[in-house]
Amino acid sequence: MAVIQEIIRQTQNKFLNMFEFKGINKVGHNFRYFVASRAETESDLKAVSGENHPDGVIMYALYGEKKDRVVLIRQFRIPLGGYLYEFPAGLVEKGEDYRSSAVREMHEETGLEFTPVNADPMFEAPRFTTAGLTDESCCMVYGYASGEPSRKYLEEGEEIQIVLADRREVRRILKEERVALMCAYQLMHFLADSEPFGFLQEEKPQEMPEE
Protein backbone atom coordinates (compact mmCIF):
# COMPACT_ATOMS: atom_id res chain seq x y z
CA MET A 1 0.00 0.00 0.00
CA ALA A 2 1.25 3.49 -0.81
CA VAL A 3 2.52 5.61 2.08
CA ILE A 4 1.64 9.33 2.13
CA GLN A 5 4.52 11.33 3.58
CA GLU A 6 3.55 14.95 2.88
CA ILE A 7 0.48 16.93 1.83
CA ILE A 8 0.75 20.46 0.46
CA ARG A 9 -2.27 22.71 -0.08
CA GLN A 10 -1.87 24.33 -3.49
CA THR A 11 -4.82 26.77 -3.54
CA GLN A 12 -6.81 28.95 -1.16
CA ASN A 13 -10.39 28.91 -2.43
CA LYS A 14 -13.70 28.85 -0.58
CA PHE A 15 -15.45 25.74 -1.90
CA LEU A 16 -12.78 23.65 -3.62
CA ASN A 17 -9.00 23.33 -3.32
CA MET A 18 -6.12 21.40 -4.81
CA PHE A 19 -3.80 19.37 -2.60
CA GLU A 20 -0.50 17.77 -3.60
CA PHE A 21 0.21 14.38 -2.03
CA LYS A 22 3.80 13.11 -1.86
CA GLY A 23 4.88 9.66 -0.76
CA ILE A 24 6.18 6.23 -1.68
CA ASN A 25 4.13 3.71 -3.65
CA LYS A 26 3.96 -0.05 -3.08
CA VAL A 27 7.02 -0.73 -5.26
CA GLY A 28 9.15 1.85 -3.45
CA HIS A 29 8.97 4.70 -5.97
CA ASN A 30 8.33 8.29 -4.98
CA PHE A 31 5.02 9.69 -6.21
CA ARG A 32 3.22 13.02 -6.52
CA TYR A 33 -0.57 13.02 -6.74
CA PHE A 34 -2.95 15.94 -7.01
CA VAL A 35 -6.37 15.79 -5.33
CA ALA A 36 -9.29 18.22 -5.54
CA SER A 37 -11.18 18.43 -2.25
CA ARG A 38 -13.89 20.31 -0.36
CA ALA A 39 -11.66 20.05 2.74
CA GLU A 40 -10.76 23.33 4.43
CA THR A 41 -7.44 22.07 5.82
CA GLU A 42 -5.09 19.15 5.32
CA SER A 43 -6.42 17.51 8.49
CA ASP A 44 -9.96 17.56 7.00
CA LEU A 45 -8.93 15.43 4.03
CA LYS A 46 -10.49 11.99 4.15
CA ALA A 47 -7.10 10.40 3.55
CA VAL A 48 -5.94 12.00 6.81
CA SER A 49 -9.02 11.90 9.02
CA GLY A 50 -10.23 8.47 7.90
CA GLU A 51 -13.79 9.80 8.24
CA ASN A 52 -16.42 10.08 5.53
CA HIS A 53 -18.70 12.99 6.30
CA PRO A 54 -20.77 13.93 3.23
CA ASP A 55 -19.63 17.02 1.36
CA GLY A 56 -22.80 17.20 -0.69
CA VAL A 57 -26.30 15.88 -1.12
CA ILE A 58 -28.18 14.76 -4.24
CA MET A 59 -31.99 14.67 -4.36
CA TYR A 60 -33.91 12.06 -6.33
CA ALA A 61 -37.46 13.42 -6.17
CA LEU A 62 -40.68 12.21 -7.76
CA TYR A 63 -43.29 14.80 -8.66
CA GLY A 64 -46.99 14.96 -9.53
CA GLU A 65 -50.18 13.41 -8.23
CA LYS A 66 -49.25 10.06 -9.78
CA LYS A 67 -45.56 10.41 -8.83
CA ASP A 68 -44.82 9.79 -12.51
CA ARG A 69 -42.37 12.61 -13.13
CA VAL A 70 -38.86 13.14 -11.83
CA VAL A 71 -37.31 16.47 -10.85
CA LEU A 72 -34.22 17.29 -12.89
CA ILE A 73 -32.17 20.38 -13.56
CA ARG A 74 -30.41 21.33 -16.78
CA GLN A 75 -27.37 23.28 -15.65
CA PHE A 76 -24.54 25.01 -17.50
CA ARG A 77 -21.28 23.44 -16.36
CA ILE A 78 -18.14 25.43 -17.07
CA PRO A 79 -15.79 22.38 -17.32
CA LEU A 80 -18.02 21.02 -20.09
CA GLY A 81 -18.66 24.31 -21.86
CA GLY A 82 -22.32 23.33 -22.07
CA TYR A 83 -25.41 22.04 -20.31
CA LEU A 84 -25.73 18.86 -18.26
CA TYR A 85 -28.86 17.12 -16.94
CA GLU A 86 -28.57 16.34 -13.24
CA PHE A 87 -30.56 15.80 -10.09
CA PRO A 88 -30.82 18.90 -7.89
CA ALA A 89 -27.85 18.90 -5.52
CA GLY A 90 -25.81 21.07 -3.21
CA LEU A 91 -23.25 21.24 -0.45
CA VAL A 92 -23.86 20.17 3.14
CA GLU A 93 -23.01 23.04 5.45
CA LYS A 94 -20.76 22.37 8.43
CA GLY A 95 -22.78 20.84 11.27
CA GLU A 96 -25.90 20.50 9.08
CA ASP A 97 -27.84 17.24 8.81
CA TYR A 98 -27.70 16.05 5.22
CA ARG A 99 -31.49 15.59 5.02
CA SER A 100 -31.98 19.19 6.12
CA SER A 101 -29.48 20.14 3.41
CA ALA A 102 -31.58 18.22 0.87
CA VAL A 103 -34.75 20.12 1.79
CA ARG A 104 -32.92 23.46 1.69
CA GLU A 105 -31.08 22.83 -1.56
CA MET A 106 -34.17 21.55 -3.37
CA HIS A 107 -36.00 24.75 -2.50
CA GLU A 108 -33.07 26.97 -3.46
CA GLU A 109 -32.54 25.31 -6.85
CA THR A 110 -36.14 24.62 -7.89
CA GLY A 111 -38.52 26.45 -5.53
CA LEU A 112 -40.13 23.08 -4.73
CA GLU A 113 -40.86 21.62 -1.30
CA PHE A 114 -39.08 18.33 -0.70
CA THR A 115 -40.28 15.57 1.63
CA PRO A 116 -37.70 12.79 2.10
CA VAL A 117 -38.91 9.21 2.47
CA ASN A 118 -37.73 6.92 5.23
CA ALA A 119 -35.02 4.70 3.78
CA ASP A 120 -32.53 2.23 5.15
CA PRO A 121 -29.34 4.20 5.92
CA MET A 122 -27.40 2.07 3.43
CA PHE A 123 -29.28 3.76 0.59
CA GLU A 124 -28.35 7.24 1.82
CA ALA A 125 -24.77 6.57 2.94
CA PRO A 126 -22.17 9.02 1.54
CA ARG A 127 -20.62 7.59 -1.62
CA PHE A 128 -17.59 8.83 -3.50
CA THR A 129 -18.07 10.65 -6.79
CA THR A 130 -14.77 10.42 -8.72
CA ALA A 131 -12.18 8.87 -6.42
CA GLY A 132 -9.31 9.26 -8.90
CA LEU A 133 -9.81 13.02 -8.87
CA THR A 134 -11.37 14.02 -5.55
CA ASP A 135 -12.23 12.75 -2.06
CA GLU A 136 -15.70 14.32 -2.33
CA SER A 137 -18.60 12.16 -1.18
CA CYS A 138 -22.34 12.76 -1.44
CA CYS A 139 -25.51 11.33 0.06
CA MET A 140 -28.46 10.47 -2.14
CA VAL A 141 -31.79 11.43 -0.53
CA TYR A 142 -35.04 10.08 -1.97
CA GLY A 143 -38.43 11.73 -1.65
CA TYR A 144 -41.37 13.60 -3.14
CA ALA A 145 -41.48 17.17 -4.40
CA SER A 146 -44.49 19.45 -4.48
CA GLY A 147 -45.39 23.03 -5.29
CA GLU A 148 -44.67 25.19 -8.30
CA PRO A 149 -41.17 25.37 -9.79
CA SER A 150 -39.45 28.73 -9.36
CA ARG A 151 -36.03 30.15 -10.24
CA LYS A 152 -36.22 33.13 -7.89
CA TYR A 153 -34.09 31.49 -5.18
CA LEU A 154 -31.13 30.78 -7.47
CA GLU A 155 -27.81 32.51 -6.98
CA GLU A 156 -27.06 35.19 -9.56
CA GLY A 157 -24.37 33.18 -11.35
CA GLU A 158 -26.31 29.90 -11.58
CA GLU A 159 -27.62 28.91 -15.02
CA ILE A 160 -30.26 26.33 -14.16
CA GLN A 161 -33.43 25.22 -15.91
CA ILE A 162 -35.96 23.16 -13.93
CA VAL A 163 -37.25 20.04 -15.69
CA LEU A 164 -40.17 17.86 -14.56
CA ALA A 165 -39.65 14.86 -16.82
CA ASP A 166 -42.04 11.99 -17.47
CA ARG A 167 -40.76 8.64 -18.71
CA ARG A 168 -40.96 9.64 -22.36
CA GLU A 169 -38.83 12.73 -21.72
CA VAL A 170 -36.41 10.77 -19.52
CA ARG A 171 -35.87 8.31 -22.37
CA ARG A 172 -35.17 11.17 -24.77
CA ILE A 173 -32.75 12.78 -22.34
CA LEU A 174 -30.80 9.55 -21.89
CA LYS A 175 -30.61 9.07 -25.66
CA GLU A 176 -29.79 12.62 -26.73
CA GLU A 177 -28.39 14.69 -23.87
CA ARG A 178 -25.38 14.83 -21.55
CA VAL A 179 -26.35 13.40 -18.16
CA ALA A 180 -24.46 13.15 -14.86
CA LEU A 181 -23.49 9.53 -14.15
CA MET A 182 -25.29 9.03 -10.81
CA CYS A 183 -28.40 10.66 -12.24
CA ALA A 184 -28.31 8.49 -15.37
CA TYR A 185 -28.22 5.24 -13.42
CA GLN A 186 -31.23 6.24 -11.32
CA LEU A 187 -33.13 7.38 -14.41
CA MET A 188 -32.64 3.94 -15.93
CA HIS A 189 -34.41 2.47 -12.89
CA PHE A 190 -37.11 5.13 -13.22
CA LEU A 191 -37.77 3.90 -16.75
CA ALA A 192 -37.80 0.23 -15.84
CA ASP A 193 -39.63 0.13 -12.50
CA SER A 194 -43.34 0.81 -12.05
CA GLU A 195 -42.53 1.77 -8.45
CA PRO A 196 -39.24 3.70 -8.68
CA PHE A 197 -38.71 3.68 -4.91
CA GLY A 198 -39.68 0.03 -4.50
CA PHE A 199 -36.08 -0.95 -3.75
CA LEU A 200 -36.13 1.31 -0.68
CA GLN A 201 -38.77 -0.81 1.01
CA GLU A 202 -37.69 -3.08 3.83
CA GLU A 203 -36.33 -6.33 2.54
CA LYS A 204 -38.50 -9.32 3.34
CA PRO A 205 -36.66 -12.22 4.93
CA GLN A 206 -36.16 -15.07 2.52
CA GLU A 207 -37.86 -18.34 3.35
CA MET A 208 -35.56 -21.28 3.88
CA PRO A 209 -36.18 -24.10 1.43
CA GLU A 210 -37.67 -27.24 2.90
CA GLU A 211 -35.33 -30.19 3.13
PDB file of C-alpha atoms in Angstrom:
ATOM      1  CA  MET A   1       0.000   0.000   0.000  1.00  0.00           C
ATOM      2  CA  ALA A   2       1.251   3.486  -0.808  1.00  0.00           C
ATOM      3  CA  VAL A   3       2.522   5.614   2.077  1.00  0.00           C
ATOM      4  CA  ILE A   4       1.639   9.327   2.132  1.00  0.00           C
ATOM      5  CA  GLN A   5       4.516  11.333   3.578  1.00  0.00           C
ATOM      6  CA  GLU A   6       3.549  14.947   2.884  1.00  0.00           C
ATOM      7  CA  ILE A   7       0.476  16.931   1.832  1.00  0.00           C
ATOM      8  CA  ILE A   8       0.746  20.460   0.464  1.00  0.00           C
ATOM      9  CA  ARG A   9      -2.268  22.707  -0.078  1.00  0.00           C
ATOM     10  CA  GLN A  10      -1.868  24.325  -3.492  1.00  0.00           C
ATOM     11  CA  THR A  11      -4.819  26.766  -3.537  1.00  0.00           C
ATOM     12  CA  GLN A  12      -6.813  28.954  -1.155  1.00  0.00           C
ATOM     13  CA  ASN A  13     -10.394  28.913  -2.429  1.00  0.00           C
ATOM     14  CA  LYS A  14     -13.704  28.850  -0.577  1.00  0.00           C
ATOM     15  CA  PHE A  15     -15.446  25.742  -1.904  1.00  0.00           C
ATOM     16  CA  LEU A  16     -12.781  23.650  -3.623  1.00  0.00           C
ATOM     17  CA  ASN A  17      -9.004  23.326  -3.322  1.00  0.00           C
ATOM     18  CA  MET A  18      -6.124  21.397  -4.813  1.00  0.00           C
ATOM     19  CA  PHE A  19      -3.797  19.373  -2.597  1.00  0.00           C
ATOM     20  CA  GLU A  20      -0.503  17.773  -3.601  1.00  0.00           C
ATOM     21  CA  PHE A  21       0.212  14.378  -2.027  1.00  0.00           C
ATOM     22  CA  LYS A  22       3.800  13.107  -1.859  1.00  0.00           C
ATOM     23  CA  GLY A  23       4.880   9.661  -0.757  1.00  0.00           C
ATOM     24  CA  ILE A  24       6.180   6.229  -1.680  1.00  0.00           C
ATOM     25  CA  ASN A  25       4.131   3.708  -3.655  1.00  0.00           C
ATOM     26  CA  LYS A  26       3.956  -0.052  -3.083  1.00  0.00           C
ATOM     27  CA  VAL A  27       7.022  -0.731  -5.264  1.00  0.00           C
ATOM     28  CA  GLY A  28       9.154   1.853  -3.453  1.00  0.00           C
ATOM     29  CA  HIS A  29       8.974   4.696  -5.969  1.00  0.00           C
ATOM     30  CA  ASN A  30       8.333   8.293  -4.978  1.00  0.00           C
ATOM     31  CA  PHE A  31       5.021   9.688  -6.211  1.00  0.00           C
ATOM     32  CA  ARG A  32       3.218  13.024  -6.520  1.00  0.00           C
ATOM     33  CA  TYR A  33      -0.575  13.017  -6.740  1.00  0.00           C
ATOM     34  CA  PHE A  34      -2.951  15.941  -7.010  1.00  0.00           C
ATOM     35  CA  VAL A  35      -6.369  15.790  -5.326  1.00  0.00           C
ATOM     36  CA  ALA A  36      -9.287  18.223  -5.537  1.00  0.00           C
ATOM     37  CA  SER A  37     -11.182  18.430  -2.251  1.00  0.00           C
ATOM     38  CA  ARG A  38     -13.886  20.310  -0.356  1.00  0.00           C
ATOM     39  CA  ALA A  39     -11.661  20.053   2.744  1.00  0.00           C
ATOM     40  CA  GLU A  40     -10.761  23.329   4.426  1.00  0.00           C
ATOM     41  CA  THR A  41      -7.440  22.073   5.824  1.00  0.00           C
ATOM     42  CA  GLU A  42      -5.093  19.152   5.325  1.00  0.00           C
ATOM     43  CA  SER A  43      -6.422  17.514   8.486  1.00  0.00           C
ATOM     44  CA  ASP A  44      -9.959  17.558   7.003  1.00  0.00           C
ATOM     45  CA  LEU A  45      -8.931  15.433   4.029  1.00  0.00           C
ATOM     46  CA  LYS A  46     -10.491  11.991   4.146  1.00  0.00           C
ATOM     47  CA  ALA A  47      -7.097  10.398   3.548  1.00  0.00           C
ATOM     48  CA  VAL A  48      -5.937  12.002   6.810  1.00  0.00           C
ATOM     49  CA  SER A  49      -9.025  11.896   9.024  1.00  0.00           C
ATOM     50  CA  GLY A  50     -10.229   8.471   7.898  1.00  0.00           C
ATOM     51  CA  GLU A  51     -13.792   9.801   8.241  1.00  0.00           C
ATOM     52  CA  ASN A  52     -16.419  10.084   5.532  1.00  0.00           C
ATOM     53  CA  HIS A  53     -18.698  12.993   6.300  1.00  0.00           C
ATOM     54  CA  PRO A  54     -20.770  13.933   3.229  1.00  0.00           C
ATOM     55  CA  ASP A  55     -19.633  17.024   1.363  1.00  0.00           C
ATOM     56  CA  GLY A  56     -22.796  17.196  -0.692  1.00  0.00           C
ATOM     57  CA  VAL A  57     -26.295  15.880  -1.123  1.00  0.00           C
ATOM     58  CA  ILE A  58     -28.182  14.760  -4.238  1.00  0.00           C
ATOM     59  CA  MET A  59     -31.990  14.675  -4.356  1.00  0.00           C
ATOM     60  CA  TYR A  60     -33.914  12.059  -6.328  1.00  0.00           C
ATOM     61  CA  ALA A  61     -37.459  13.422  -6.172  1.00  0.00           C
ATOM     62  CA  LEU A  62     -40.678  12.207  -7.759  1.00  0.00           C
ATOM     63  CA  TYR A  63     -43.293  14.799  -8.663  1.00  0.00           C
ATOM     64  CA  GLY A  64     -46.989  14.962  -9.535  1.00  0.00           C
ATOM     65  CA  GLU A  65     -50.178  13.406  -8.234  1.00  0.00           C
ATOM     66  CA  LYS A  66     -49.249  10.059  -9.783  1.00  0.00           C
ATOM     67  CA  LYS A  67     -45.558  10.413  -8.835  1.00  0.00           C
ATOM     68  CA  ASP A  68     -44.816   9.788 -12.507  1.00  0.00           C
ATOM     69  CA  ARG A  69     -42.366  12.608 -13.127  1.00  0.00           C
ATOM     70  CA  VAL A  70     -38.861  13.139 -11.829  1.00  0.00           C
ATOM     71  CA  VAL A  71     -37.309  16.472 -10.850  1.00  0.00           C
ATOM     72  CA  LEU A  72     -34.215  17.291 -12.892  1.00  0.00           C
ATOM     73  CA  ILE A  73     -32.167  20.375 -13.559  1.00  0.00           C
ATOM     74  CA  ARG A  74     -30.408  21.330 -16.776  1.00  0.00           C
ATOM     75  CA  GLN A  75     -27.365  23.277 -15.654  1.00  0.00           C
ATOM     76  CA  PHE A  76     -24.543  25.010 -17.503  1.00  0.00           C
ATOM     77  CA  ARG A  77     -21.281  23.441 -16.360  1.00  0.00           C
ATOM     78  CA  ILE A  78     -18.137  25.431 -17.072  1.00  0.00           C
ATOM     79  CA  PRO A  79     -15.794  22.379 -17.315  1.00  0.00           C
ATOM     80  CA  LEU A  80     -18.021  21.019 -20.090  1.00  0.00           C
ATOM     81  CA  GLY A  81     -18.660  24.306 -21.857  1.00  0.00           C
ATOM     82  CA  GLY A  82     -22.323  23.332 -22.074  1.00  0.00           C
ATOM     83  CA  TYR A  83     -25.408  22.044 -20.308  1.00  0.00           C
ATOM     84  CA  LEU A  84     -25.734  18.860 -18.259  1.00  0.00           C
ATOM     85  CA  TYR A  85     -28.857  17.116 -16.943  1.00  0.00           C
ATOM     86  CA  GLU A  86     -28.567  16.340 -13.237  1.00  0.00           C
ATOM     87  CA  PHE A  87     -30.564  15.797 -10.088  1.00  0.00           C
ATOM     88  CA  PRO A  88     -30.822  18.900  -7.889  1.00  0.00           C
ATOM     89  CA  ALA A  89     -27.853  18.896  -5.519  1.00  0.00           C
ATOM     90  CA  GLY A  90     -25.814  21.068  -3.212  1.00  0.00           C
ATOM     91  CA  LEU A  91     -23.253  21.242  -0.452  1.00  0.00           C
ATOM     92  CA  VAL A  92     -23.863  20.167   3.139  1.00  0.00           C
ATOM     93  CA  GLU A  93     -23.009  23.042   5.451  1.00  0.00           C
ATOM     94  CA  LYS A  94     -20.762  22.372   8.430  1.00  0.00           C
ATOM     95  CA  GLY A  95     -22.781  20.841  11.265  1.00  0.00           C
ATOM     96  CA  GLU A  96     -25.896  20.496   9.078  1.00  0.00           C
ATOM     97  CA  ASP A  97     -27.841  17.242   8.814  1.00  0.00           C
ATOM     98  CA  TYR A  98     -27.701  16.050   5.216  1.00  0.00           C
ATOM     99  CA  ARG A  99     -31.487  15.592   5.024  1.00  0.00           C
ATOM    100  CA  SER A 100     -31.981  19.189   6.115  1.00  0.00           C
ATOM    101  CA  SER A 101     -29.484  20.138   3.408  1.00  0.00           C
ATOM    102  CA  ALA A 102     -31.577  18.223   0.872  1.00  0.00           C
ATOM    103  CA  VAL A 103     -34.751  20.122   1.787  1.00  0.00           C
ATOM    104  CA  ARG A 104     -32.917  23.464   1.689  1.00  0.00           C
ATOM    105  CA  GLU A 105     -31.079  22.830  -1.555  1.00  0.00           C
ATOM    106  CA  MET A 106     -34.166  21.550  -3.368  1.00  0.00           C
ATOM    107  CA  HIS A 107     -36.004  24.755  -2.500  1.00  0.00           C
ATOM    108  CA  GLU A 108     -33.073  26.971  -3.464  1.00  0.00           C
ATOM    109  CA  GLU A 109     -32.539  25.312  -6.847  1.00  0.00           C
ATOM    110  CA  THR A 110     -36.135  24.620  -7.889  1.00  0.00           C
ATOM    111  CA  GLY A 111     -38.520  26.447  -5.527  1.00  0.00           C
ATOM    112  CA  LEU A 112     -40.134  23.075  -4.727  1.00  0.00           C
ATOM    113  CA  GLU A 113     -40.858  21.623  -1.302  1.00  0.00           C
ATOM    114  CA  PHE A 114     -39.081  18.329  -0.698  1.00  0.00           C
ATOM    115  CA  THR A 115     -40.277  15.565   1.627  1.00  0.00           C
ATOM    116  CA  PRO A 116     -37.702  12.788   2.098  1.00  0.00           C
ATOM    117  CA  VAL A 117     -38.911   9.212   2.472  1.00  0.00           C
ATOM    118  CA  ASN A 118     -37.725   6.920   5.231  1.00  0.00           C
ATOM    119  CA  ALA A 119     -35.025   4.705   3.782  1.00  0.00           C
ATOM    120  CA  ASP A 120     -32.527   2.231   5.153  1.00  0.00           C
ATOM    121  CA  PRO A 121     -29.338   4.196   5.921  1.00  0.00           C
ATOM    122  CA  MET A 122     -27.397   2.065   3.429  1.00  0.00           C
ATOM    123  CA  PHE A 123     -29.283   3.761   0.589  1.00  0.00           C
ATOM    124  CA  GLU A 124     -28.349   7.237   1.819  1.00  0.00           C
ATOM    125  CA  ALA A 125     -24.766   6.569   2.936  1.00  0.00           C
ATOM    126  CA  PRO A 126     -22.175   9.016   1.542  1.00  0.00           C
ATOM    127  CA  ARG A 127     -20.621   7.590  -1.616  1.00  0.00           C
ATOM    128  CA  PHE A 128     -17.588   8.827  -3.499  1.00  0.00           C
ATOM    129  CA  THR A 129     -18.074  10.649  -6.787  1.00  0.00           C
ATOM    130  CA  THR A 130     -14.768  10.417  -8.725  1.00  0.00           C
ATOM    131  CA  ALA A 131     -12.175   8.869  -6.425  1.00  0.00           C
ATOM    132  CA  GLY A 132      -9.313   9.258  -8.897  1.00  0.00           C
ATOM    133  CA  LEU A 133      -9.807  13.022  -8.867  1.00  0.00           C
ATOM    134  CA  THR A 134     -11.370  14.016  -5.552  1.00  0.00           C
ATOM    135  CA  ASP A 135     -12.233  12.746  -2.062  1.00  0.00           C
ATOM    136  CA  GLU A 136     -15.696  14.324  -2.335  1.00  0.00           C
ATOM    137  CA  SER A 137     -18.603  12.161  -1.183  1.00  0.00           C
ATOM    138  CA  CYS A 138     -22.343  12.756  -1.445  1.00  0.00           C
ATOM    139  CA  CYS A 139     -25.506  11.325   0.062  1.00  0.00           C
ATOM    140  CA  MET A 140     -28.462  10.475  -2.143  1.00  0.00           C
ATOM    141  CA  VAL A 141     -31.787  11.426  -0.534  1.00  0.00           C
ATOM    142  CA  TYR A 142     -35.040  10.082  -1.967  1.00  0.00           C
ATOM    143  CA  GLY A 143     -38.431  11.733  -1.653  1.00  0.00           C
ATOM    144  CA  TYR A 144     -41.365  13.603  -3.141  1.00  0.00           C
ATOM    145  CA  ALA A 145     -41.482  17.171  -4.400  1.00  0.00           C
ATOM    146  CA  SER A 146     -44.491  19.452  -4.482  1.00  0.00           C
ATOM    147  CA  GLY A 147     -45.386  23.033  -5.288  1.00  0.00           C
ATOM    148  CA  GLU A 148     -44.670  25.194  -8.301  1.00  0.00           C
ATOM    149  CA  PRO A 149     -41.166  25.374  -9.794  1.00  0.00           C
ATOM    150  CA  SER A 150     -39.447  28.731  -9.364  1.00  0.00           C
ATOM    151  CA  ARG A 151     -36.030  30.147 -10.236  1.00  0.00           C
ATOM    152  CA  LYS A 152     -36.220  33.129  -7.890  1.00  0.00           C
ATOM    153  CA  TYR A 153     -34.095  31.493  -5.177  1.00  0.00           C
ATOM    154  CA  LEU A 154     -31.128  30.782  -7.466  1.00  0.00           C
ATOM    155  CA  GLU A 155     -27.812  32.514  -6.985  1.00  0.00           C
ATOM    156  CA  GLU A 156     -27.060  35.186  -9.555  1.00  0.00           C
ATOM    157  CA  GLY A 157     -24.374  33.180 -11.353  1.00  0.00           C
ATOM    158  CA  GLU A 158     -26.311  29.903 -11.580  1.00  0.00           C
ATOM    159  CA  GLU A 159     -27.619  28.910 -15.020  1.00  0.00           C
ATOM    160  CA  ILE A 160     -30.264  26.326 -14.162  1.00  0.00           C
ATOM    161  CA  GLN A 161     -33.435  25.221 -15.912  1.00  0.00           C
ATOM    162  CA  ILE A 162     -35.959  23.162 -13.928  1.00  0.00           C
ATOM    163  CA  VAL A 163     -37.252  20.039 -15.694  1.00  0.00           C
ATOM    164  CA  LEU A 164     -40.169  17.857 -14.564  1.00  0.00           C
ATOM    165  CA  ALA A 165     -39.646  14.856 -16.815  1.00  0.00           C
ATOM    166  CA  ASP A 166     -42.042  11.994 -17.470  1.00  0.00           C
ATOM    167  CA  ARG A 167     -40.760   8.636 -18.711  1.00  0.00           C
ATOM    168  CA  ARG A 168     -40.956   9.643 -22.358  1.00  0.00           C
ATOM    169  CA  GLU A 169     -38.832  12.731 -21.722  1.00  0.00           C
ATOM    170  CA  VAL A 170     -36.406  10.773 -19.525  1.00  0.00           C
ATOM    171  CA  ARG A 171     -35.871   8.310 -22.370  1.00  0.00           C
ATOM    172  CA  ARG A 172     -35.174  11.171 -24.770  1.00  0.00           C
ATOM    173  CA  ILE A 173     -32.751  12.779 -22.335  1.00  0.00           C
ATOM    174  CA  LEU A 174     -30.796   9.547 -21.887  1.00  0.00           C
ATOM    175  CA  LYS A 175     -30.606   9.074 -25.665  1.00  0.00           C
ATOM    176  CA  GLU A 176     -29.789  12.622 -26.733  1.00  0.00           C
ATOM    177  CA  GLU A 177     -28.386  14.691 -23.865  1.00  0.00           C
ATOM    178  CA  ARG A 178     -25.381  14.826 -21.551  1.00  0.00           C
ATOM    179  CA  VAL A 179     -26.347  13.397 -18.160  1.00  0.00           C
ATOM    180  CA  ALA A 180     -24.456  13.146 -14.861  1.00  0.00           C
ATOM    181  CA  LEU A 181     -23.492   9.527 -14.150  1.00  0.00           C
ATOM    182  CA  MET A 182     -25.294   9.032 -10.811  1.00  0.00           C
ATOM    183  CA  CYS A 183     -28.401  10.660 -12.235  1.00  0.00           C
ATOM    184  CA  ALA A 184     -28.305   8.494 -15.370  1.00  0.00           C
ATOM    185  CA  TYR A 185     -28.224   5.236 -13.418  1.00  0.00           C
ATOM    186  CA  GLN A 186     -31.234   6.235 -11.319  1.00  0.00           C
ATOM    187  CA  LEU A 187     -33.130   7.384 -14.415  1.00  0.00           C
ATOM    188  CA  MET A 188     -32.636   3.943 -15.929  1.00  0.00           C
ATOM    189  CA  HIS A 189     -34.406   2.471 -12.889  1.00  0.00           C
ATOM    190  CA  PHE A 190     -37.105   5.130 -13.216  1.00  0.00           C
ATOM    191  CA  LEU A 191     -37.769   3.900 -16.751  1.00  0.00           C
ATOM    192  CA  ALA A 192     -37.799   0.225 -15.835  1.00  0.00           C
ATOM    193  CA  ASP A 193     -39.630   0.127 -12.498  1.00  0.00           C
ATOM    194  CA  SER A 194     -43.338   0.815 -12.053  1.00  0.00           C
ATOM    195  CA  GLU A 195     -42.534   1.773  -8.446  1.00  0.00           C
ATOM    196  CA  PRO A 196     -39.239   3.700  -8.678  1.00  0.00           C
ATOM    197  CA  PHE A 197     -38.715   3.684  -4.909  1.00  0.00           C
ATOM    198  CA  GLY A 198     -39.676   0.031  -4.503  1.00  0.00           C
ATOM    199  CA  PHE A 199     -36.084  -0.952  -3.754  1.00  0.00           C
ATOM    200  CA  LEU A 200     -36.133   1.306  -0.677  1.00  0.00           C
ATOM    201  CA  GLN A 201     -38.767  -0.814   1.013  1.00  0.00           C
ATOM    202  CA  GLU A 202     -37.687  -3.076   3.831  1.00  0.00           C
ATOM    203  CA  GLU A 203     -36.325  -6.328   2.537  1.00  0.00           C
ATOM    204  CA  LYS A 204     -38.499  -9.321   3.337  1.00  0.00           C
ATOM    205  CA  PRO A 205     -36.665 -12.223   4.928  1.00  0.00           C
ATOM    206  CA  GLN A 206     -36.165 -15.073   2.520  1.00  0.00           C
ATOM    207  CA  GLU A 207     -37.864 -18.335   3.350  1.00  0.00           C
ATOM    208  CA  MET A 208     -35.557 -21.276   3.878  1.00  0.00           C
ATOM    209  CA  PRO A 209     -36.183 -24.098   1.428  1.00  0.00           C
ATOM    210  CA  GLU A 210     -37.668 -27.238   2.901  1.00  0.00           C
ATOM    211  CA  GLU A 211     -35.331 -30.194   3.126  1.00  0.00           C
TER     212      GLU A 211
END
